[in-house]
Each structure stands twice: as structure tokens, then as C-alpha cells.
Coordinates of C-alpha atoms in Angstrom, one line a residue:
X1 CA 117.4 77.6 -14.5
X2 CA 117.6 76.2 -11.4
X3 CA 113.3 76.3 -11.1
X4 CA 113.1 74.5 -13.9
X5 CA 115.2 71.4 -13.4
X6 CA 112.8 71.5 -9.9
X7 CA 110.1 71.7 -12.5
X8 CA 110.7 68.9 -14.6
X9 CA 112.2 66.9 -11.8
X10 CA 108.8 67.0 -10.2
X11 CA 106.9 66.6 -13.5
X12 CA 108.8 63.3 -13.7
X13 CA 108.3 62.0 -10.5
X14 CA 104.8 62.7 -10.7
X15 CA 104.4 61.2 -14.0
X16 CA 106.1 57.9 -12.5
X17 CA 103.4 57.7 -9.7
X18 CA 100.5 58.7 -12.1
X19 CA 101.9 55.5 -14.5
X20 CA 102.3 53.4 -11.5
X21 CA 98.6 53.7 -10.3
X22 CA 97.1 53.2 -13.3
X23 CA 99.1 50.4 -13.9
X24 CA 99.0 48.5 -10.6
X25 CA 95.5 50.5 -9.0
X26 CA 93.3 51.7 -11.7
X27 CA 94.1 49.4 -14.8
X28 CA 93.5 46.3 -12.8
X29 CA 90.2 47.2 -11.3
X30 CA 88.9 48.7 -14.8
X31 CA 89.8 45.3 -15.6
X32 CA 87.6 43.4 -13.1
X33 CA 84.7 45.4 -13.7
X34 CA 85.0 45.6 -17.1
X35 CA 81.5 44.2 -18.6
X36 CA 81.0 41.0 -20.4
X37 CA 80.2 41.3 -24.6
X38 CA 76.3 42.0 -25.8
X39 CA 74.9 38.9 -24.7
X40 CA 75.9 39.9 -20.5
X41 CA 78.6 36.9 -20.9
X42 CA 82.1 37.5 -18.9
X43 CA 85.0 38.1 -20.8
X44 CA 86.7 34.7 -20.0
X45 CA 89.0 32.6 -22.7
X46 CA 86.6 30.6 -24.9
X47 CA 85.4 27.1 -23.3
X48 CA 87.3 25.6 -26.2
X49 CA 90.8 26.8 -27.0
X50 CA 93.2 28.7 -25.0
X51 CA 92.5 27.8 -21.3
X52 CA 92.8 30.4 -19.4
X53 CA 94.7 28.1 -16.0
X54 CA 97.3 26.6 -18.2
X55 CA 100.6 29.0 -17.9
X56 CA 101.0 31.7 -20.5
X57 CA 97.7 32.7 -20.6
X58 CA 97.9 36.3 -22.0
X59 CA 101.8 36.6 -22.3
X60 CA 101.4 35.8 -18.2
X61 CA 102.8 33.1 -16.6
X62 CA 101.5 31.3 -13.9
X63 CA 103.8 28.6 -12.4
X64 CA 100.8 28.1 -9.4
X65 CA 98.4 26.7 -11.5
X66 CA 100.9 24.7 -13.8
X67 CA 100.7 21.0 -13.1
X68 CA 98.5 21.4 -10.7
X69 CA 96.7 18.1 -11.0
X70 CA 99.5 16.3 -9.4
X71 CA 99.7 17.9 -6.7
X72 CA 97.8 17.2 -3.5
X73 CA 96.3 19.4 -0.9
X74 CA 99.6 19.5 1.2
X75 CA 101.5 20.3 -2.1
X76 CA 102.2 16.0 -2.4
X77 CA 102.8 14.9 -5.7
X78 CA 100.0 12.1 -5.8
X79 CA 100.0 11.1 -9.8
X80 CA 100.6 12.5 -13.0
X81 CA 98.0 13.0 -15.9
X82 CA 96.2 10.5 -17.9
X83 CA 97.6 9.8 -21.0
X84 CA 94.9 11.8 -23.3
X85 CA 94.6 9.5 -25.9
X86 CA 93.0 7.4 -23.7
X87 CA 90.4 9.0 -21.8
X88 CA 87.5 6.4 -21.9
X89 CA 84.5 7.3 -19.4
X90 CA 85.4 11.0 -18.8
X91 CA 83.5 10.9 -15.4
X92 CA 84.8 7.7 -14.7
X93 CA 88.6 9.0 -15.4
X94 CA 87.3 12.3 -13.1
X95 CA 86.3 10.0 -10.3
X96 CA 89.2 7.9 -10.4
X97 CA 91.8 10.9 -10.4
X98 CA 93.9 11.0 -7.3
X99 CA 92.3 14.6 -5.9
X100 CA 88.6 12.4 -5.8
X101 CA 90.1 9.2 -3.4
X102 CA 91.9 11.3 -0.6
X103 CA 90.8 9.6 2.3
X104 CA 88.7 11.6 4.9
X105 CA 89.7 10.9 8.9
X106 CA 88.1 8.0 10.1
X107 CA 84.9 9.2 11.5
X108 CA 84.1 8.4 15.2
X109 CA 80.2 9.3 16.7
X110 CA 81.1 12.7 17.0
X111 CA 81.6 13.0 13.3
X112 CA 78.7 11.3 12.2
X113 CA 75.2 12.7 12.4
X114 CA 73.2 9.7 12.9
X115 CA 73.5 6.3 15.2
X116 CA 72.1 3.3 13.9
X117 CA 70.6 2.6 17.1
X118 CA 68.5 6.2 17.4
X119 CA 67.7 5.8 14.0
X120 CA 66.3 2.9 13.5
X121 CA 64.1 3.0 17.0
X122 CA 62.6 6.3 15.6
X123 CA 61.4 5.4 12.5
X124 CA 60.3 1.9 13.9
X125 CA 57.8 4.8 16.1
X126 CA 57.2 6.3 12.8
X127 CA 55.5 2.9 11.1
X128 CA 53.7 2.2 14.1
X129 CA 52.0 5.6 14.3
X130 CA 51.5 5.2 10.2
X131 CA 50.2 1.9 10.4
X132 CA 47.7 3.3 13.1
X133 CA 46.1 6.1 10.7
X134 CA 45.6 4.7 8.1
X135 CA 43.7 1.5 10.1
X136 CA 41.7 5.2 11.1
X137 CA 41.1 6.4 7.9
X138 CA 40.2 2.6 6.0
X139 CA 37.8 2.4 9.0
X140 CA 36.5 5.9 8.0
X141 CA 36.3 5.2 4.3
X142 CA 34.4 1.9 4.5
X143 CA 31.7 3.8 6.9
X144 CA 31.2 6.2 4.0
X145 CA 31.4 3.9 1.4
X146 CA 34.2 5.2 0.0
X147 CA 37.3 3.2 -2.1
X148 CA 40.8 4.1 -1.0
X149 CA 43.8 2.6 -2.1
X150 CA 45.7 0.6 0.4
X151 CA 49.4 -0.2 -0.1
X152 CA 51.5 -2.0 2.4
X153 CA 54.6 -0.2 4.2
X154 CA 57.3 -2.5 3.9
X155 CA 60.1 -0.6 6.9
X156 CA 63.4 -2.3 5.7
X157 CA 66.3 -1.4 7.9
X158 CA 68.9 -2.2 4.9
X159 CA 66.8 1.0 2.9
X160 CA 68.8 2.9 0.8
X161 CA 67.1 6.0 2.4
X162 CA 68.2 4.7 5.9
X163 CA 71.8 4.2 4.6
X164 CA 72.0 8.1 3.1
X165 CA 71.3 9.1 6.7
X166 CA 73.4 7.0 8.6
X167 CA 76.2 8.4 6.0
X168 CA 76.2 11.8 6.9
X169 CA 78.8 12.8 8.2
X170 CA 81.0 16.1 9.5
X171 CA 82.5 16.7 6.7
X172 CA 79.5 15.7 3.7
X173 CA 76.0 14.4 3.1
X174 CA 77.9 10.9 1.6
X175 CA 80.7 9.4 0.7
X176 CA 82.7 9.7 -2.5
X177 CA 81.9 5.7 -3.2
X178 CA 78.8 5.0 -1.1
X179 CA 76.4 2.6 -3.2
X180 CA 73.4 3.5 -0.7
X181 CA 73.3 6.9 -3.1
X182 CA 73.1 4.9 -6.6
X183 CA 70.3 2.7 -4.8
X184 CA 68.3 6.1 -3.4
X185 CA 68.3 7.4 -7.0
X186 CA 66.8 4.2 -8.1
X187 CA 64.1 3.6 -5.5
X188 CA 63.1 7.3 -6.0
X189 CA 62.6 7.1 -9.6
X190 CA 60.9 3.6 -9.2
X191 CA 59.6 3.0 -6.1
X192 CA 55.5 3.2 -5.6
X193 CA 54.3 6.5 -4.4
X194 CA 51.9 5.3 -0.9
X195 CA 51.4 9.1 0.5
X196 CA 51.2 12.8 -0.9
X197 CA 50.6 15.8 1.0
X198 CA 51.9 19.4 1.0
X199 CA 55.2 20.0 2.8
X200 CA 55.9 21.7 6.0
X201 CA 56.4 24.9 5.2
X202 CA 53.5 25.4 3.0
X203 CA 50.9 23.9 5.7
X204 CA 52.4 26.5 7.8
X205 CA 50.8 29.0 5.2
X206 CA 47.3 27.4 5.7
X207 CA 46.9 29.2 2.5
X208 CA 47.0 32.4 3.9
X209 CA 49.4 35.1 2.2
X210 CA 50.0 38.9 1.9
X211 CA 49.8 39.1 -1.6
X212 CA 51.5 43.2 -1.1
X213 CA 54.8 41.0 -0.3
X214 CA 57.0 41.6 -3.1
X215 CA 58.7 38.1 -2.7
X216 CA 55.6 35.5 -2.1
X217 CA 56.6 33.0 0.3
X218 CA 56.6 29.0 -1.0
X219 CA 53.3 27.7 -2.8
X220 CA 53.8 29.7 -5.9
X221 CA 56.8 26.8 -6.9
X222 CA 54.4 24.0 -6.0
X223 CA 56.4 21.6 -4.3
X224 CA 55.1 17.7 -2.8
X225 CA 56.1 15.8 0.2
X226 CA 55.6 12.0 -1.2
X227 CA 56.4 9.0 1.0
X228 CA 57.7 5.7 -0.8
X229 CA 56.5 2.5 -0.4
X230 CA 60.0 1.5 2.1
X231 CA 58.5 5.0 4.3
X232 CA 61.4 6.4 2.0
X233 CA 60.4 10.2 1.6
X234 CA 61.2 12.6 -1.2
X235 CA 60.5 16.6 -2.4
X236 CA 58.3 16.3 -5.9
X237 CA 58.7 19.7 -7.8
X238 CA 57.0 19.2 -10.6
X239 CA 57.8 20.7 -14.2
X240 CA 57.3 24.5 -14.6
X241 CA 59.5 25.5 -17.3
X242 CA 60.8 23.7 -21.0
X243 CA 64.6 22.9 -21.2
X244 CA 65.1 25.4 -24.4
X245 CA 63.5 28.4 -22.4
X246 CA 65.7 31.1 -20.9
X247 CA 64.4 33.0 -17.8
X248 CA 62.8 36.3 -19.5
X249 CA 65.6 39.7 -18.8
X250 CA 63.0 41.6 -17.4
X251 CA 62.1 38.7 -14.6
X252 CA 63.6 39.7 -10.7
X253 CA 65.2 36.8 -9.3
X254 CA 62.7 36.6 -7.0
X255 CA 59.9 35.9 -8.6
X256 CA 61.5 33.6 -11.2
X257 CA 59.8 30.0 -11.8
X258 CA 61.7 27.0 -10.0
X259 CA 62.9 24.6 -12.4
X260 CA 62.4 20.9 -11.6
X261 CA 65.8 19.8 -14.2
X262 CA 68.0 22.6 -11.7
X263 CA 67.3 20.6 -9.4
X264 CA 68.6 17.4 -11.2
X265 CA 71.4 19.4 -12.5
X266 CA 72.5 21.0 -9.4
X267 CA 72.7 17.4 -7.4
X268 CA 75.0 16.3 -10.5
X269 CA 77.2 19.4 -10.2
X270 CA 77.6 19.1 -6.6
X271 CA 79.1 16.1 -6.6
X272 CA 81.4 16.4 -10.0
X273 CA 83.2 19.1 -7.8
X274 CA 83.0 17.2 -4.7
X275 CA 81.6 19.2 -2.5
X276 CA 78.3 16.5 -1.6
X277 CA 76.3 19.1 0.0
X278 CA 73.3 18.9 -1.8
X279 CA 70.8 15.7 -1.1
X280 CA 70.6 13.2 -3.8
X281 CA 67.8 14.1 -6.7
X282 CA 66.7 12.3 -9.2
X283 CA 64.4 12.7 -12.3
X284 CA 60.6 11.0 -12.4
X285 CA 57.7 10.7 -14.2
X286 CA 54.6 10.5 -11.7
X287 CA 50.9 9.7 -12.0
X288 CA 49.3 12.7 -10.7
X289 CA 46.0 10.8 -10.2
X290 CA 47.3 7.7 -9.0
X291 CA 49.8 8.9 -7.0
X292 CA 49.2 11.9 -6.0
X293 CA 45.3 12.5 -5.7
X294 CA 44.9 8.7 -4.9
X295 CA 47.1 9.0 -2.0
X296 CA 46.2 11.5 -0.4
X297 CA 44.6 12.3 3.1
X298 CA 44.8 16.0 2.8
X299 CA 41.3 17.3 1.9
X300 CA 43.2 21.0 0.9
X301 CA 45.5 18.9 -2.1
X302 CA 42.5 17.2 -3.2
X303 CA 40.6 20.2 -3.3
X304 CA 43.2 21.8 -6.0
X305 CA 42.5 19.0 -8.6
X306 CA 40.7 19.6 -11.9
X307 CA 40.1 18.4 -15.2
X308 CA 41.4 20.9 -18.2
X309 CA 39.8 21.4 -21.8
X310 CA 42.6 19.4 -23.2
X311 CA 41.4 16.4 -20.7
X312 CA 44.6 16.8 -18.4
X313 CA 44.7 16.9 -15.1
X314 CA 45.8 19.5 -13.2
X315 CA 46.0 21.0 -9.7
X316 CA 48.0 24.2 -8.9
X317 CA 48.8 25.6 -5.3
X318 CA 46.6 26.3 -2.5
X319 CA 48.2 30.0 -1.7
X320 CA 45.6 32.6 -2.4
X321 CA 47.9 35.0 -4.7
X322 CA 48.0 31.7 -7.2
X323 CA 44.6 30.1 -6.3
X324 CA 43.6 29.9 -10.2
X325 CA 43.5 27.4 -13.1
X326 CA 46.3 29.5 -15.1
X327 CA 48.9 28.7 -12.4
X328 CA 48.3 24.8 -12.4
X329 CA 51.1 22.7 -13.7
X330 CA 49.4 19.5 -15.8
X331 CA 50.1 15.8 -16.7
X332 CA 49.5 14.9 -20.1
X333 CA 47.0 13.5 -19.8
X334 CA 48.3 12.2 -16.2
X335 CA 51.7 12.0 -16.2
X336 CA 54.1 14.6 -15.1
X337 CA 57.9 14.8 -15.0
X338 CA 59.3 16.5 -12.0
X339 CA 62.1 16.3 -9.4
X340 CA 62.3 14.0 -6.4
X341 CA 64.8 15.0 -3.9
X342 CA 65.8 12.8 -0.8
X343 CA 64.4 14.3 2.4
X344 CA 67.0 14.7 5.4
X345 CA 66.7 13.1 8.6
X346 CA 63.8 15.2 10.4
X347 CA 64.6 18.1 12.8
X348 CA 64.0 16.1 16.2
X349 CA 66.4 13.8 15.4
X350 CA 68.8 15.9 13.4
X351 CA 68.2 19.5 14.2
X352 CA 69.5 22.0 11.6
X353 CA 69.7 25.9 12.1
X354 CA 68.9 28.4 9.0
X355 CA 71.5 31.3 8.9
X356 CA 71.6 34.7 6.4
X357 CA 73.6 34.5 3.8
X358 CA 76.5 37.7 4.3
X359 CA 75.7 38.5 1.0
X360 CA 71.8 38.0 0.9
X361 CA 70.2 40.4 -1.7
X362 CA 67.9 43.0 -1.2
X363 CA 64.3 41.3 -2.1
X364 CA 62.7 44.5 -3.4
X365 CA 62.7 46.3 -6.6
X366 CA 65.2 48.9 -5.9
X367 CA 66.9 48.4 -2.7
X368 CA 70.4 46.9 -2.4
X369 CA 72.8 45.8 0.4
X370 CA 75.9 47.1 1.5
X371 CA 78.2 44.3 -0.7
X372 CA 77.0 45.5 -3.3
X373 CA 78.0 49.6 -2.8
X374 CA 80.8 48.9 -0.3
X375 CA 84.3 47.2 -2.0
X376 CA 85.8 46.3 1.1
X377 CA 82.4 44.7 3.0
X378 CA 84.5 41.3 3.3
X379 CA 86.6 43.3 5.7
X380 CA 83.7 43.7 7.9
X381 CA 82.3 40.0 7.3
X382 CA 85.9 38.8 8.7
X383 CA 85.6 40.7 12.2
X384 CA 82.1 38.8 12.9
X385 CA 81.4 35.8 14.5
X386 CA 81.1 33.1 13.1
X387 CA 83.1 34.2 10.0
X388 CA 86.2 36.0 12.2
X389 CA 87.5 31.8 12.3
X390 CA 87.8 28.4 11.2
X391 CA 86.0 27.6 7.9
X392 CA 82.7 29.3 7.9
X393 CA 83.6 32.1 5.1
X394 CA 85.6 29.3 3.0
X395 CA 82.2 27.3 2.8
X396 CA 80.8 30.6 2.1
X397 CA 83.2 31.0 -0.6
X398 CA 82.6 27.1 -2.0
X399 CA 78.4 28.1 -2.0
X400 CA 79.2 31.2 -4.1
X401 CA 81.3 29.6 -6.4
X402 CA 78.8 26.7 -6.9
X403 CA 75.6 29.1 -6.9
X404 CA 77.5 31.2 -10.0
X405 CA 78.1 28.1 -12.0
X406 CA 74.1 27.3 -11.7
X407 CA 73.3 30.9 -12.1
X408 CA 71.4 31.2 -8.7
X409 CA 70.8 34.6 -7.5
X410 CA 68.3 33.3 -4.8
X411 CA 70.7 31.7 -2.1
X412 CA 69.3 34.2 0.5
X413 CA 70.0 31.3 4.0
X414 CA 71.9 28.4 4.5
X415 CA 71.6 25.5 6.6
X416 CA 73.8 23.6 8.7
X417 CA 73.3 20.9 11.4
X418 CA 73.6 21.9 14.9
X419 CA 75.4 19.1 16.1
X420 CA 78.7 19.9 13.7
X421 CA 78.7 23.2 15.1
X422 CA 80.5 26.5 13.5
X423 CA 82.7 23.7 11.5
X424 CA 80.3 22.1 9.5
X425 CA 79.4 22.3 5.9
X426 CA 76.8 24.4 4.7
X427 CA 73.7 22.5 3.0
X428 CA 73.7 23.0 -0.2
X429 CA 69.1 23.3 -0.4
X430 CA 67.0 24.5 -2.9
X431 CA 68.8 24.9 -6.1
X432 CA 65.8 25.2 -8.4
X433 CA 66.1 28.7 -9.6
X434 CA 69.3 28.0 -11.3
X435 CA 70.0 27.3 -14.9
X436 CA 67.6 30.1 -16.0
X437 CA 70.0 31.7 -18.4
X438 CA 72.5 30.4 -20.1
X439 CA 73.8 33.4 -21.7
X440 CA 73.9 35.4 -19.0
X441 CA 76.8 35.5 -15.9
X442 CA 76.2 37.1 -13.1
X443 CA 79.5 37.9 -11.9
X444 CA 77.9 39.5 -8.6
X445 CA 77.4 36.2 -7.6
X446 CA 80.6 35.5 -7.3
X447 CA 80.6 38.6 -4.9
X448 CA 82.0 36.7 -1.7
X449 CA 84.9 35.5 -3.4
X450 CA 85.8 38.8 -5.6
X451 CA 85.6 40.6 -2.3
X452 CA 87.3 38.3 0.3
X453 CA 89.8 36.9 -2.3
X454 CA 90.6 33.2 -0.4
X455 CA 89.7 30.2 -1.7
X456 CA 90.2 26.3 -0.7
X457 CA 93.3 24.7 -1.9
X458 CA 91.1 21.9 -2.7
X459 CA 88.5 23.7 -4.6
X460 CA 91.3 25.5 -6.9
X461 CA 92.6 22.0 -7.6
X462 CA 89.2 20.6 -8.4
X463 CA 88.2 23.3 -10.7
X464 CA 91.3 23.5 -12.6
X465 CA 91.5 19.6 -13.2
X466 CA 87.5 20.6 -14.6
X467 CA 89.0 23.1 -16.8
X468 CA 91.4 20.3 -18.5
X469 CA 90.1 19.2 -21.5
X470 CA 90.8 15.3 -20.3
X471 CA 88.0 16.3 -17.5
X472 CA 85.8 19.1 -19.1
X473 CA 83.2 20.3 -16.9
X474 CA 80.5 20.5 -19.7
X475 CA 81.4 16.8 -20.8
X476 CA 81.7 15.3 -17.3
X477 CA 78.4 17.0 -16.9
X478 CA 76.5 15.8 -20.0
X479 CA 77.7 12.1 -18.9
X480 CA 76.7 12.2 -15.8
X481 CA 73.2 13.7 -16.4
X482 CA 72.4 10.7 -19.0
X483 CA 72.0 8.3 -16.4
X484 CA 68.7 10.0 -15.7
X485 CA 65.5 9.5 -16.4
X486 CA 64.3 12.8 -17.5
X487 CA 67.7 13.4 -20.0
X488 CA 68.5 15.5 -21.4
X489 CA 68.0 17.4 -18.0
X490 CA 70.2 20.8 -19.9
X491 CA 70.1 22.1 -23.1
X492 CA 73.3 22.6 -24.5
X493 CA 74.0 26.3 -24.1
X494 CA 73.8 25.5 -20.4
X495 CA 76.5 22.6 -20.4
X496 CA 78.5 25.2 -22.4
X497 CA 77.9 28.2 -20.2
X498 CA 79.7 25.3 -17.4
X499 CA 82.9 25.6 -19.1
X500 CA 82.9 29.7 -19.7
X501 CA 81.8 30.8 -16.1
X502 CA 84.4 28.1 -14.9
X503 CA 87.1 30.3 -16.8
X504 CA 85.3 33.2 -15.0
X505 CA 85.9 31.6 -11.9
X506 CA 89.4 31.0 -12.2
X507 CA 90.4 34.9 -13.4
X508 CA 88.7 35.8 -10.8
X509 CA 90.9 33.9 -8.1
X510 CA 94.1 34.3 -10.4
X511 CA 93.3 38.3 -10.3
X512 CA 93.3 38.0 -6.5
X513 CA 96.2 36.1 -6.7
X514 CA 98.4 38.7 -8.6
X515 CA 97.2 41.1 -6.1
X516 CA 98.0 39.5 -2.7
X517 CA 99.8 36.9 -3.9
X518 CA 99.1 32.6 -3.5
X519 CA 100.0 32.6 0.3
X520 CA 97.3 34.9 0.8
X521 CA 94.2 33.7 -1.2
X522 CA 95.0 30.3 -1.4
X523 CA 94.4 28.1 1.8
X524 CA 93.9 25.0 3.2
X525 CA 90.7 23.1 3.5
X526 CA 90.9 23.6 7.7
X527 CA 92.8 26.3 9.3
X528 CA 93.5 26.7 12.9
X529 CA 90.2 28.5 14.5
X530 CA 92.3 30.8 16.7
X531 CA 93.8 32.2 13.9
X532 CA 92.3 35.2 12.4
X533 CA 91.4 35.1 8.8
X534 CA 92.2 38.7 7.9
X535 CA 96.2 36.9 8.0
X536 CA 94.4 34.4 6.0
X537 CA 98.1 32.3 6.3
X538 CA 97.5 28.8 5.1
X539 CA 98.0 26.2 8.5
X540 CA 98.3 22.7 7.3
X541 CA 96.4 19.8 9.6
X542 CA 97.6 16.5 8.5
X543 CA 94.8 13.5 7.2
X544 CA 91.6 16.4 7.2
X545 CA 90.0 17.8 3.7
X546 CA 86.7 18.8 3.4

């Protein structure tokens, strides 16, 4: 009798534990990794209907997110909502809201990049030397007989280019209300194109490359360097892919096109969440004869030129693996719409260092890192330098979040200027290959912050206020992208797949949230940098955000 009652004393208490793991261990991961329906979306509350950060979301409550709008990022109340039924400009509301006008530190010349003097006296050199070639090369054209267009370099120290460069600072590319930005997007979409050429990297091909590379470097996408008539300069990528076309399922990542309206779309994103990383892009129509072939000095461009049977012209890249006609891109019959993003100050004056992404993918057809087989890789990240302090994996975190909403796959380095050091932002560069499916998520994107589970206070805030009807992400998004030239830059399933991987987002954070609980994932914008992160205990520094 006795060896019964052991029995079923110890059939109970190993029934209790068995219940308790699957309830707390086993039930919550099945959850996380539980796959999206048919069409590879997350399962996330609908983009219109129950919202997933108000409280009682699934019989849960969540007092954390609850009025969180009016509460700052040292837990300040700073306003309350807007009353709904007047809502106006949704962007303009979004930009007016109390979490978009915290002031930033006043910045002293170690926070900003740029001094007016050393600027100014460098690009003064850069005229000169400009003014001196082409004397060289008008001299060299009359002596062959040869027209050449001649347009006059008008260097204007007020430029709008000049002002985004003397504006970057330690903490983003530009301010929240710089009018130097509006103006840059205007003189790039309207200013006259005096100089095209290829851009650095791909003259460093010389048109040589090993077409047995899996992942061909740059010249497949195509990209200009063109040089405004103010010696403004800006990145053409010039239209590859229709708005209504979805990136094939069976294409790598890889080897996906570059889209030119990513590019616009990703500039617009950046800076509805605030983060002002990426450099200001804008949408244009360009001449490819008179503004590209016209202008140009480089005998390799102008060798890459042709005539199609439809009486377009066309040139295509000058990298041997896509040296044919079926890889040009086209103007019809000469125009072509494209991107034209703002080039940063150059590397002698503003050096920058590239850095691998923790979570860079595996660039071949099989292979894959160690994130993506090993749960507890953040552990590791967090012991390395630069990552083992201050806000290096928070930026990370930021880029991961921002690169899932877009859909990019391809953030394989990141940049950051030298001179900020380990505590500068990361640059947010090259942000064509997003928006190639909208009915897709890739929730291993969002890898670094599934993994590491912390997340800025700020960010949180920002994203929930975006998940708020009164501020929808899709809407603000749509508003601000019909400003541009080229609109609409999305088709709608993309502005909708905004709002549905922005629930994804949040689960994702609240899941992390449930399991270590908010002093644990949710932190300030700066921590200390001799405090580890594994603690990952906010530290609050008065009158510093982002």
C-alpha cells in the first residue's frame, strides 16, 4: 500500500513538471516558431482590427505597452493623445507628437562630423581641379572637332548638399526639422545633370569579374555617380523592376534585382521611425542621352550605349558576366526613372569603416551561419568587442528591425564614421533589395532581436505610436511617399505588409518580454559602456536619445 501512494505521489509530481515545461518551455517556443499561413505571412493580429500592443490582446494584459505614447524615454509623461476625430495630416500629427521633438544635446565639434571651415576649403580644391579638366578636355574636343556640352559649375556655399553634411552629427545624418533635407530632395530631382561616370566601386572592377562567384560583385545593379550643376553629387540607380512585381520564390537574396523605388521607400521609412540613418533619396526622371551619355568623360560608359529595335536607348553594365543587350535597362525613348541618393561627405574628409554584420548570411546555395543553427548565438555576440558595451548591438537591433520591415535579406556590412567611434550610429546604405515581396516575412530577419531580446526604449515607443491607428504606419507611409516624383513609389500590398510585419515586430519584443521581463529587454537609448550587456539593466543619462 505503502508503494503505491510512493507511486502516485511521484506520478503526480512528475505530471506537474511535465505540465509546467510545456507550458512555460515548450508551448512558448512552439509558439515562436510556429509558421506564418500559405502565403509565408507571420501570424500577427490583422493590420486592421485588434491591435496586437493595446492591452488585452489575447485575454493577456499588458500594462507596459498601455498608454505608452505619453510617456517619454525616462518614463516622463510628455502629452496625451490626439483627439481622433481630428487627425488632419497623419504625418504631420506623427511629426508633431511629443516622442519626434525631444531635444538632442547641444552638439559641440566633437559631435559633429563636419566643420564649416574644412569643408568649404575642400570643395573650393574640388572646383578648382574640375574647372581645370574640363578647360583639358574642351581644348581636346575642339582639336578633334568634336561638340561637347559645356555647363557652368556654380559652387554655392549656402548648397543644400553642403548644409546635409555640415548636419551630420553623432547621433544622425540630420536633424528632425532641418530644411537643408526638403531643399536636397528638390535640387536632386531638378537640378541639371553636368557629369556621369561609374562609381567607385565599380571602376575598381575595371570590368573584370569571376563569373564562378556565386554572389557577383556590383555592376550587375547598374548604379551612376552624377554630379549636379551646384558640384552637388548623387547615386542614380535606374529602374530594374515594375511596382506590381514580387521578387520570384525561387530567386536567392543574392542575386535578386535592386529596386530603384526601395530605395525611395526606405529613405521615407527611416525617417517616419526616426532613426535618420539613411542619406536623403529622392525620385527622378533623367535623360539618358542628355545627361548621361552627353556628360560623360568616361570612354567605358559611353561604350555601353546602344540604340534598341523599339528606338530606345539603352546601355547596360560594363562587368563581363552582364556585358549583353538583354541586361540593359532603357529610357523610353530616352527618359528613365530611377533613384538619386545624396552622396556622403568623401572618405578623406570623413573616413567611414565597413564592419560584418553578426548576423551576415551565408552567400552560397546551401551553407548557413551559426545564428541560424545555434539559439543562444546572441550570447556569444555579447562577450565580443565591440558588442560586449555601450550601444553597438542596440543599433544592431534598430538595423534588424528596420531591414525586416523592408524585407532586406542582403544587409551583409554596415558603416559607421570613424570619428564617432564604437558609439556612433550605424549607416543605414544600400536598401535597394527591399520591398521584393510583399507577401512574404522573413521572420529570420528579425534574428538579432529574437535572439538577444533588448530593444531601445525609444524604438518600442516609436513603433507602438506607428501601430495606433491615429499614426498608421502604412498611412503615414503612403503620405509621405506622395510628395515624390516617381509616386506611387509602393504598390499597396507593400504599404499593407508595413502594418502586419510591424505587429510581427512587437510580438516578438512582447514574447521576450513575458520571458525575461521589461527590465530586461527594454533599455535606454545609451547605457553606461562599463556595464556589461548580458545584465542588460536599463541606466538612465539625462538630456541623450539617439
Amino acid at each position: 500500500m505503502m508503494m503505491r501512494r510512493d507511486r502516485l505521489l511521484l506520478a503526480v509530481t512528475l505530471t506537474a513538471i511535465f505540465t509546467a515545461d510545456l507550458y512555460f518551455v515548450l508551448l512558448p517556443k512552439l509558439r515562436q516558431r510556429q509558421p506564418g499561413p500559405g502565403n509565408g505571412a507571420c501570424l500577427c493580429p490583422s493590420s486592421r482590427g485588434t491591435n496586437f500592443t493595446l492591452a488585452g490582446y489575447s485575454g493577456l494584459t499588458i500594462p507596459w505597452f498601455s498608454n505608452i505614447t505619453s510617456i517619454d524615454l525616462q518614463g516622463k509623461e510628455v502629452g496625451a493623445m490626439d483627439d481622433p476625430t481630428d487627425w488632419g495630416s497623419k504625418l504631420g500629427r506623427l511629426f508633431a507628437h511629443p516622442l519626434y521633438n525631444i531635444q538632442t544635446p547641444e552638439l559641440g565639434l566633437e559631435e559633429r562630423l563636419m566643420q564649416s571651415e574644412e569643408l568649404m576649403e575642400y570643395y573650393r580644391r574640388k572646383v578648382s581641379r574640375w574647372e581645370r579638366h574640363m578647360k583639358l578636355y574642351s581644348e581636346a574636343a575642339a582639336a578633334l572637332n568634336m561638340t561637347m556640352l559645356e555647363h557652368q559649375v556654380t559652387f554655392d556655399p549656402e548648397a543644400s548638399w553642403l548644409k546635409f553634411h555640415l548636419g551630420i552629427n553623432r547621433y544622425a545624418l540630420y536633424a528632425r526639422d532641418d530644411p537643408a533635407i526638403t531643399r536636397l530632395l528638390q535640387d536632386m530631382q531638378a537640378t541639371t545633370v553636368i557629369s556621369a561616370d561609374y562609381t567607385q566601386d565599380e571602376k575598381a572592377l575595371k570590368g573584370a569579374c569571376d563569373c564562378t562567384q556565386v554572389v557577383k560583385p556590383s555592376g550587375h545593379h547598374l548604379k551612376l555617380a552624377l554630379k549636379m550643376q551646384n558640384f552637388g553629387k548623387a547615386m542614380f540607380k535606374p529602374m530594374r523592376q515594375q511596382r506590381d512585381q514580387e521578387t520570384p520564390g525561387d530567386v536567392f537574396y543574392f542575386v535578386d534585382f535592386q529596386r530603384h523605388n526601395a530605395e525611395i521607400a526606405a529613405f521615407h521609412l527611416d525617417r517616419i521611425l526616426d532613426f535618420r540613418r539613411v542619406p536623403p533619396v529622392v525620385g527622378r526622371l533623367v535623360n539618358v542621352t542628355g545627361e548621361i551619355l552627353l556628360t560623360t568623360h568616361n570612354e567605358d560608359l559611353r561604350s555601353v550605349f546602344f540604340t534598341s529595335p523599339a528606338n530606345n536607348t539603352c546601355f547596360f553594365a560594363k562587368c563581363l558576366y552582364v556585358c549583353k543587350t538583354e541586361y540593359a535597362v532603357c529610357g523610353s525613348p530616352d527618359l528613365l526613372e530611377g533613384s538619386m541618393s545624396a552622396y556622403l561627405p568623401g572618405l578623406s574628409i570623413a573616413p567611414r569603416i565597413s564592419l560584418p554584420n553578426p548576423w551576415i548570411r551565408s552567400y552560397t546555395f546551401t551553407g548557413r551561419e551559426e545564428w541560424e543553427v545555434n539559439p543562444f548565438y546572441c550570447d556569444t555576440i555579447k562577450r565580443l568587442y565591440p558588442y560586449n558595451s555601450g550601444n553597438r548591438l542596440l543599433n544592431i537591433i534598430d538595423m534588424a528591425i528596420f531591414d525586416f520591415l523592408i524585407g532586406n535579406m542582403d544587409r551583409h556590412h554596415y558603416e559607421i564614421f570613424t570619428k564617432f567611434g564604437d558609439e556612433g550610429f550605424l549607416l543605414h546604405f544600400d536598401n535597394a533589395k527591399g520591398f521584393g515581396k510583399h507577401s512574404h516575412d522573413e521572420m529570420s530577419i528579425l534574428a538579432p532581436l529574437s535572439q538577444c531580446c533588448i530593444i531601445k526604449r525609444s524604438t518600442l515607443l516609436r513603433l507602438q505610436l506607428l501601430s495606433q491607428d491615429h499614426y498608421r504606419l502604412s498611412d503615414v507611409m503612403r503620405e509621405s511617399l506622395g510628395g515624390d516624383a516617381l509616386q506611387p513609389v509602393l504598390a499597396e500590398p507593400h504599404l499593407q505588409a508595413l502594418d502586419r510585419r510591424l505587429q510581427c515586430v512587437l510580438k516578438t519584443v512582447h514574447r521576450c518580454v513575458r520571458r525575461l521581463g521589461e527590465a530586461q529587454v527594454i533599455t535606454t537609448d545609451f547605457v553606461d559602456t562599463s556595464v556589461m550587456p548580458e545584465s542588460v539593466k536599463p541606466v538612465a543619462m539625462p538630456n541623450k536619445e539617439k
